[in-house]
């Protein structure tokens, strides 16, 4: 099959012919229908995260179940599925708490199968796969628990985006921060994930929703997804502008970039009693600083959330229903479609901030 392989940091992905095995017990083979171009893949391409090479990237995806391994009863061939980029052993402390995003039941390599072996190979060499998925490929073999079946009348592109950007952004609002109706919200970073924080805030009837970015085209997208106000951080201090708009700060500030400086801004633009929520995933070994006194005197809360603190088996179908009911805009997030061969163009456009979201589609 064809796959996009990261061979060296800072280099384009290389489209190569690789071999994929059949699923073993407890595993599922999925034919990829669509997969999103997300900044998390880009962190790896740029070498901001290093977890080993060569690796097939891609973690925001949906497809059709092709084959199931022994003992798999949760899906069958022909099922449409959204792929979860986190495993869930189902029995560890965090899975039991309903916080399977942080599952600690597996201690092996996060870029291989649970048994420590690889299913994708190139000339006899094992390839790592991002998030035990590696969806920049025609097929994936994954643990059955990461393959979540959903209704069949939804486009693969929409399902793919629910697999990361929508769940991460909307989940940050509803599962992690639990934003109350009427409260004020700031969202720093209006890319694929940030726009979903914005529409999540709309979904729960937040009051003012202030979008912050450095690019006017992103702020225009933000308005389309429900922002009531916009702040361009390159024309004056973002914190001052948000404080001025709100008379002192917002109830909730979301950082959706993965940048130590904008995490500091999120803390600073939160009003007394407010919550700053880190959604963006920073490069490895980044740090931020804060004034500890404000945490006492303003009772500021600082929280983080991974993958929208989702329970994929519950949240994916709910987000699909909300989308089909017209309460979430997902199709509208797609600014560009690419073939797998065009994937590097997709990352160049993401890097330049040209798109809300780009999606790789596969011929059916
Ligand atoms: N101030 C404001 N906005 C900024 C700044 C800044 N200093 N730096 C970057 N941005 C904006 C960009 O202009 C862009 O609109 O942040 C946005 C990032 O969007 P994308 O590149 O589309 O990234 P996305 O896929 O949304 O991911 C955001 O979430 O899951 C994590 O790993 C992911 O860390 C990444 C983050
Ligand atoms: Zn992602």
GROMACS .gro file of N, CA, C and O in nm, residues 272-335:
model
  256
  272UNK      N    1  -1.077   3.735   3.777
  272UNK     CA    2  -1.077   3.670   3.910
  272UNK      C    3  -1.180   3.558   3.912
  272UNK      O    4  -1.293   3.575   3.865
  273UNK      N    5  -1.141   3.444   3.963
  273UNK     CA    6  -1.232   3.329   3.969
  273UNK      C    7  -1.239   3.251   3.840
  273UNK      O    8  -1.312   3.152   3.830
  274UNK      N    9  -1.161   3.293   3.739
  274UNK     CA   10  -1.170   3.230   3.608
  274UNK      C   11  -1.077   3.110   3.591
  274UNK      O   12  -1.000   3.074   3.679
  275UNK      N   13  -1.088   3.051   3.471
  275UNK     CA   14  -1.014   2.929   3.440
  275UNK      C   15  -0.936   2.947   3.311
  275UNK      O   16  -0.993   2.991   3.210
  276UNK      N   17  -0.808   2.914   3.315
  276UNK     CA   18  -0.727   2.908   3.193
  276UNK      C   19  -0.710   2.761   3.158
  276UNK      O   20  -0.681   2.679   3.246
  277UNK      N   21  -0.732   2.728   3.034
  277UNK     CA   22  -0.732   2.586   2.993
  277UNK      C   23  -0.634   2.567   2.877
  277UNK      O   24  -0.648   2.630   2.772
  278UNK      N   25  -0.536   2.480   2.897
  278UNK     CA   26  -0.436   2.454   2.792
  278UNK      C   27  -0.483   2.336   2.706
  278UNK      O   28  -0.499   2.225   2.755
  279UNK      N   29  -0.505   2.365   2.579
  279UNK     CA   30  -0.548   2.264   2.481
  279UNK      C   31  -0.431   2.234   2.386
  279UNK      O   32  -0.407   2.120   2.350
  280UNK      N   33  -0.361   2.338   2.343
  280UNK     CA   34  -0.250   2.323   2.248
  280UNK      C   35  -0.137   2.241   2.309
  280UNK      O   36  -0.114   2.245   2.429
  281UNK      N   37  -0.071   2.166   2.224
  281UNK     CA   38   0.037   2.077   2.271
  281UNK      C   39   0.171   2.140   2.233
  281UNK      O   40   0.206   2.150   2.115
  282UNK      N   41   0.243   2.183   2.333
  282UNK     CA   42   0.368   2.256   2.312
  282UNK      C   43   0.479   2.163   2.263
  282UNK      O   44   0.473   2.042   2.286
  283UNK      N   45   0.581   2.218   2.197
  283UNK     CA   46   0.700   2.138   2.168
  283UNK      C   47   0.756   2.079   2.298
  283UNK      O   48   0.735   2.136   2.406
  284UNK      N   49   0.827   1.968   2.288
  284UNK     CA   50   0.887   1.908   2.407
  284UNK      C   51   0.983   2.009   2.471
  284UNK      O   52   1.046   2.088   2.401
  285UNK      N   53   0.993   2.005   2.603
  285UNK     CA   54   1.087   2.089   2.681
  285UNK      C   55   1.060   2.239   2.671
  285UNK      O   56   1.152   2.319   2.677
  286UNK      N   57   0.934   2.277   2.656
  286UNK     CA   58   0.896   2.419   2.660
  286UNK      C   59   0.861   2.454   2.804
  286UNK      O   60   0.820   2.367   2.880
  287UNK      N   61   0.873   2.580   2.843
  287UNK     CA   62   0.820   2.616   2.974
  287UNK      C   63   0.752   2.752   2.969
  287UNK      O   64   0.771   2.829   2.876
  288UNK      N   65   0.667   2.774   3.068
  288UNK     CA   66   0.596   2.902   3.084
  288UNK      C   67   0.618   2.946   3.227
  288UNK      O   68   0.648   2.864   3.313
  289UNK      N   69   0.597   3.073   3.254
  289UNK     CA   70   0.606   3.115   3.394
  289UNK      C   71   0.481   3.193   3.432
  289UNK      O   72   0.407   3.240   3.345
  290UNK      N   73   0.455   3.202   3.560
  290UNK     CA   74   0.338   3.276   3.606
  290UNK      C   75   0.368   3.335   3.743
  290UNK      O   76   0.461   3.293   3.811
  291UNK      N   77   0.286   3.431   3.779
  291UNK     CA   78   0.298   3.495   3.910
  291UNK      C   79   0.213   3.415   4.009
  291UNK      O   80   0.090   3.417   4.002
  292UNK      N   81   0.276   3.343   4.102
  292UNK     CA   82   0.197   3.255   4.190
  292UNK      C   83   0.095   3.329   4.275
  292UNK      O   84  -0.009   3.275   4.309
  293UNK      N   85   0.125   3.456   4.304
  293UNK     CA   86   0.034   3.530   4.392
  293UNK      C   87  -0.105   3.545   4.331
  293UNK      O   88  -0.205   3.540   4.401
  294UNK      N   89  -0.110   3.560   4.195
  294UNK     CA   90  -0.243   3.579   4.136
  294UNK      C   91  -0.328   3.454   4.150
  294UNK      O   92  -0.451   3.462   4.154
  295UNK      N   93  -0.260   3.339   4.157
  295UNK     CA   94  -0.340   3.216   4.171
  295UNK      C   95  -0.414   3.214   4.305
  295UNK      O   96  -0.520   3.155   4.316
  296UNK      N   97  -0.356   3.279   4.406
  296UNK     CA   98  -0.423   3.288   4.535
  296UNK      C   99  -0.523   3.403   4.534
  296UNK      O  100  -0.642   3.384   4.559
  297UNK      N  101  -0.477   3.520   4.495
  297UNK     CA  102  -0.562   3.638   4.512
  297UNK      C  103  -0.673   3.646   4.408
  297UNK      O  104  -0.774   3.714   4.431
  298UNK      N  105  -0.656   3.578   4.295
  298UNK     CA  106  -0.764   3.575   4.194
  298UNK      C  107  -0.830   3.438   4.186
  298UNK      O  108  -0.920   3.416   4.106
  299UNK      N  109  -0.783   3.347   4.271
  299UNK     CA  110  -0.833   3.208   4.268
  299UNK      C  111  -0.842   3.156   4.124
  299UNK      O  112  -0.939   3.089   4.085
  300UNK      N  113  -0.739   3.187   4.047
  300UNK     CA  114  -0.732   3.140   3.909
  300UNK      C  115  -0.719   2.988   3.907
  300UNK      O  116  -0.649   2.931   3.989
  301UNK      N  117  -0.784   2.927   3.812
  301UNK     CA  118  -0.765   2.782   3.791
  301UNK      C  119  -0.692   2.762   3.659
  301UNK      O  120  -0.726   2.825   3.559
  302UNK      N  121  -0.593   2.676   3.661
  302UNK     CA  122  -0.521   2.641   3.538
  302UNK      C  123  -0.541   2.492   3.515
  302UNK      O  124  -0.505   2.412   3.602
  303UNK      N  125  -0.601   2.457   3.401
  303UNK     CA  126  -0.625   2.315   3.373
  303UNK      C  127  -0.571   2.281   3.234
  303UNK      O  128  -0.551   2.369   3.151
  304UNK      N  129  -0.548   2.154   3.213
  304UNK     CA  130  -0.507   2.107   3.081
  304UNK      C  131  -0.605   2.001   3.036
  304UNK      O  132  -0.673   1.939   3.118
  305UNK      N  133  -0.614   1.983   2.906
  305UNK     CA  134  -0.703   1.878   2.854
  305UNK      C  135  -0.643   1.817   2.729
  305UNK      O  136  -0.595   1.888   2.642
  306UNK      N  137  -0.645   1.687   2.723
  306UNK     CA  138  -0.592   1.613   2.607
  306UNK      C  139  -0.710   1.549   2.535
  306UNK      O  140  -0.794   1.485   2.600
  307UNK      N  141  -0.715   1.569   2.404
  307UNK     CA  142  -0.818   1.503   2.322
  307UNK      C  143  -0.958   1.534   2.376
  307UNK      O  144  -1.046   1.448   2.380
  308UNK      N  145  -0.975   1.660   2.422
  308UNK     CA  146  -1.107   1.701   2.470
  308UNK      C  147  -1.155   1.621   2.590
  308UNK      O  148  -1.275   1.616   2.618
  309UNK      N  149  -1.061   1.560   2.663
  309UNK     CA  150  -1.097   1.476   2.778
  309UNK      C  151  -1.214   1.383   2.740
  309UNK      O  152  -1.306   1.359   2.818
  310UNK      N  153  -1.207   1.332   2.618
  310UNK     CA  154  -1.321   1.258   2.562
  310UNK      C  155  -1.327   1.113   2.609
  310UNK      O  156  -1.227   1.054   2.649
  311UNK      N  157  -1.446   1.059   2.601
  311UNK     CA  158  -1.466   0.915   2.609
  311UNK      C  159  -1.512   0.879   2.469
  311UNK      O  160  -1.632   0.889   2.438
  312UNK      N  161  -1.421   0.841   2.379
  312UNK     CA  162  -1.455   0.831   2.237
  312UNK      C  163  -1.581   0.751   2.207
  312UNK      O  164  -1.659   0.789   2.120
  313UNK      N  165  -1.604   0.643   2.279
  313UNK     CA  166  -1.720   0.559   2.248
  313UNK      C  167  -1.851   0.631   2.280
  313UNK      O  168  -1.957   0.596   2.227
  314UNK      N  169  -1.846   0.730   2.368
  314UNK     CA  170  -1.964   0.811   2.398
  314UNK      C  171  -1.962   0.939   2.314
  314UNK      O  172  -2.061   0.976   2.252
  315UNK      N  173  -1.848   1.006   2.313
  315UNK     CA  174  -1.843   1.139   2.252
  315UNK      C  175  -1.845   1.138   2.100
  315UNK      O  176  -1.905   1.227   2.039
  316UNK      N  177  -1.780   1.042   2.035
  316UNK     CA  178  -1.781   1.044   1.887
  316UNK      C  179  -1.923   1.036   1.834
  316UNK      O  180  -1.964   1.120   1.752
  317UNK      N  181  -2.003   0.936   1.877
  317UNK     CA  182  -2.140   0.932   1.822
  317UNK      C  183  -2.222   1.056   1.857
  317UNK      O  184  -2.301   1.104   1.776
  318UNK      N  185  -2.199   1.113   1.977
  318UNK     CA  186  -2.272   1.236   2.012
  318UNK      C  187  -2.235   1.350   1.919
  318UNK      O  188  -2.321   1.427   1.875
  319UNK      N  189  -2.106   1.364   1.891
  319UNK     CA  190  -2.062   1.474   1.805
  319UNK      C  191  -2.112   1.453   1.662
  319UNK      O  192  -2.144   1.549   1.591
  320UNK      N  193  -2.121   1.327   1.620
  320UNK     CA  194  -2.178   1.299   1.488
  320UNK      C  195  -2.325   1.344   1.486
  320UNK      O  196  -2.369   1.412   1.392
  321UNK      N  197  -2.400   1.310   1.591
  321UNK     CA  198  -2.542   1.349   1.596
  321UNK      C  199  -2.556   1.501   1.596
  321UNK      O  200  -2.642   1.557   1.526
  322UNK      N  201  -2.474   1.569   1.675
  322UNK     CA  202  -2.482   1.716   1.680
  322UNK      C  203  -2.450   1.777   1.544
  322UNK      O  204  -2.511   1.877   1.503
  323UNK      N  205  -2.357   1.716   1.472
  323UNK     CA  206  -2.322   1.766   1.339
  323UNK      C  207  -2.439   1.745   1.243
  323UNK      O  208  -2.477   1.836   1.169
  324UNK      N  209  -2.497   1.625   1.247
  324UNK     CA  210  -2.605   1.595   1.154
  324UNK      C  211  -2.730   1.678   1.187
  324UNK      O  212  -2.813   1.705   1.100
  325UNK      N  213  -2.741   1.721   1.313
  325UNK     CA  214  -2.854   1.806   1.353
  325UNK      C  215  -2.828   1.953   1.323
  325UNK      O  216  -2.910   2.040   1.353
  326UNK      N  217  -2.712   1.983   1.265
  326UNK     CA  218  -2.680   2.121   1.228
  326UNK      C  219  -2.631   2.206   1.345
  326UNK      O  220  -2.618   2.328   1.333
  327UNK      N  221  -2.599   2.142   1.456
  327UNK     CA  222  -2.554   2.220   1.574
  327UNK      C  223  -2.403   2.238   1.577
  327UNK      O  224  -2.352   2.318   1.655
  328UNK      N  225  -2.332   2.162   1.498
  328UNK     CA  226  -2.187   2.180   1.482
  328UNK      C  227  -2.158   2.187   1.333
  328UNK      O  228  -2.218   2.112   1.255
  329UNK      N  229  -2.065   2.275   1.296
  329UNK     CA  230  -2.027   2.287   1.154
  329UNK      C  231  -1.895   2.215   1.133
  329UNK      O  232  -1.793   2.258   1.187
  330UNK      N  233  -1.898   2.108   1.061
  330UNK     CA  234  -1.774   2.032   1.041
  330UNK      C  235  -1.732   2.038   0.894
  330UNK      O  236  -1.617   2.069   0.864
  331UNK      N  237  -1.826   2.011   0.806
  331UNK     CA  238  -1.798   2.025   0.662
  331UNK      C  239  -1.735   2.163   0.634
  331UNK      O  240  -1.642   2.177   0.556
  332UNK      N  241  -1.788   2.263   0.703
  332UNK     CA  242  -1.746   2.402   0.680
  332UNK      C  243  -1.602   2.427   0.725
  332UNK      O  244  -1.542   2.529   0.690
  333UNK      N  245  -1.547   2.337   0.805
  333UNK     CA  246  -1.407   2.353   0.849
  333UNK      C  247  -1.309   2.323   0.736
  333UNK      O  248  -1.193   2.362   0.742
  334UNK      N  249  -1.357   2.248   0.636
  334UNK     CA  250  -1.264   2.198   0.533
  334UNK      C  251  -1.239   2.306   0.429
  334UNK      O  252  -1.326   2.338   0.349
  335UNK      N  253  -1.118   2.362   0.431
  335UNK     CA  254  -1.086   2.465   0.331
  335UNK      C  255  -1.020   2.405   0.209
  335UNK      O  256  -1.018   2.466   0.103
   0.00000   0.00000   0.00000
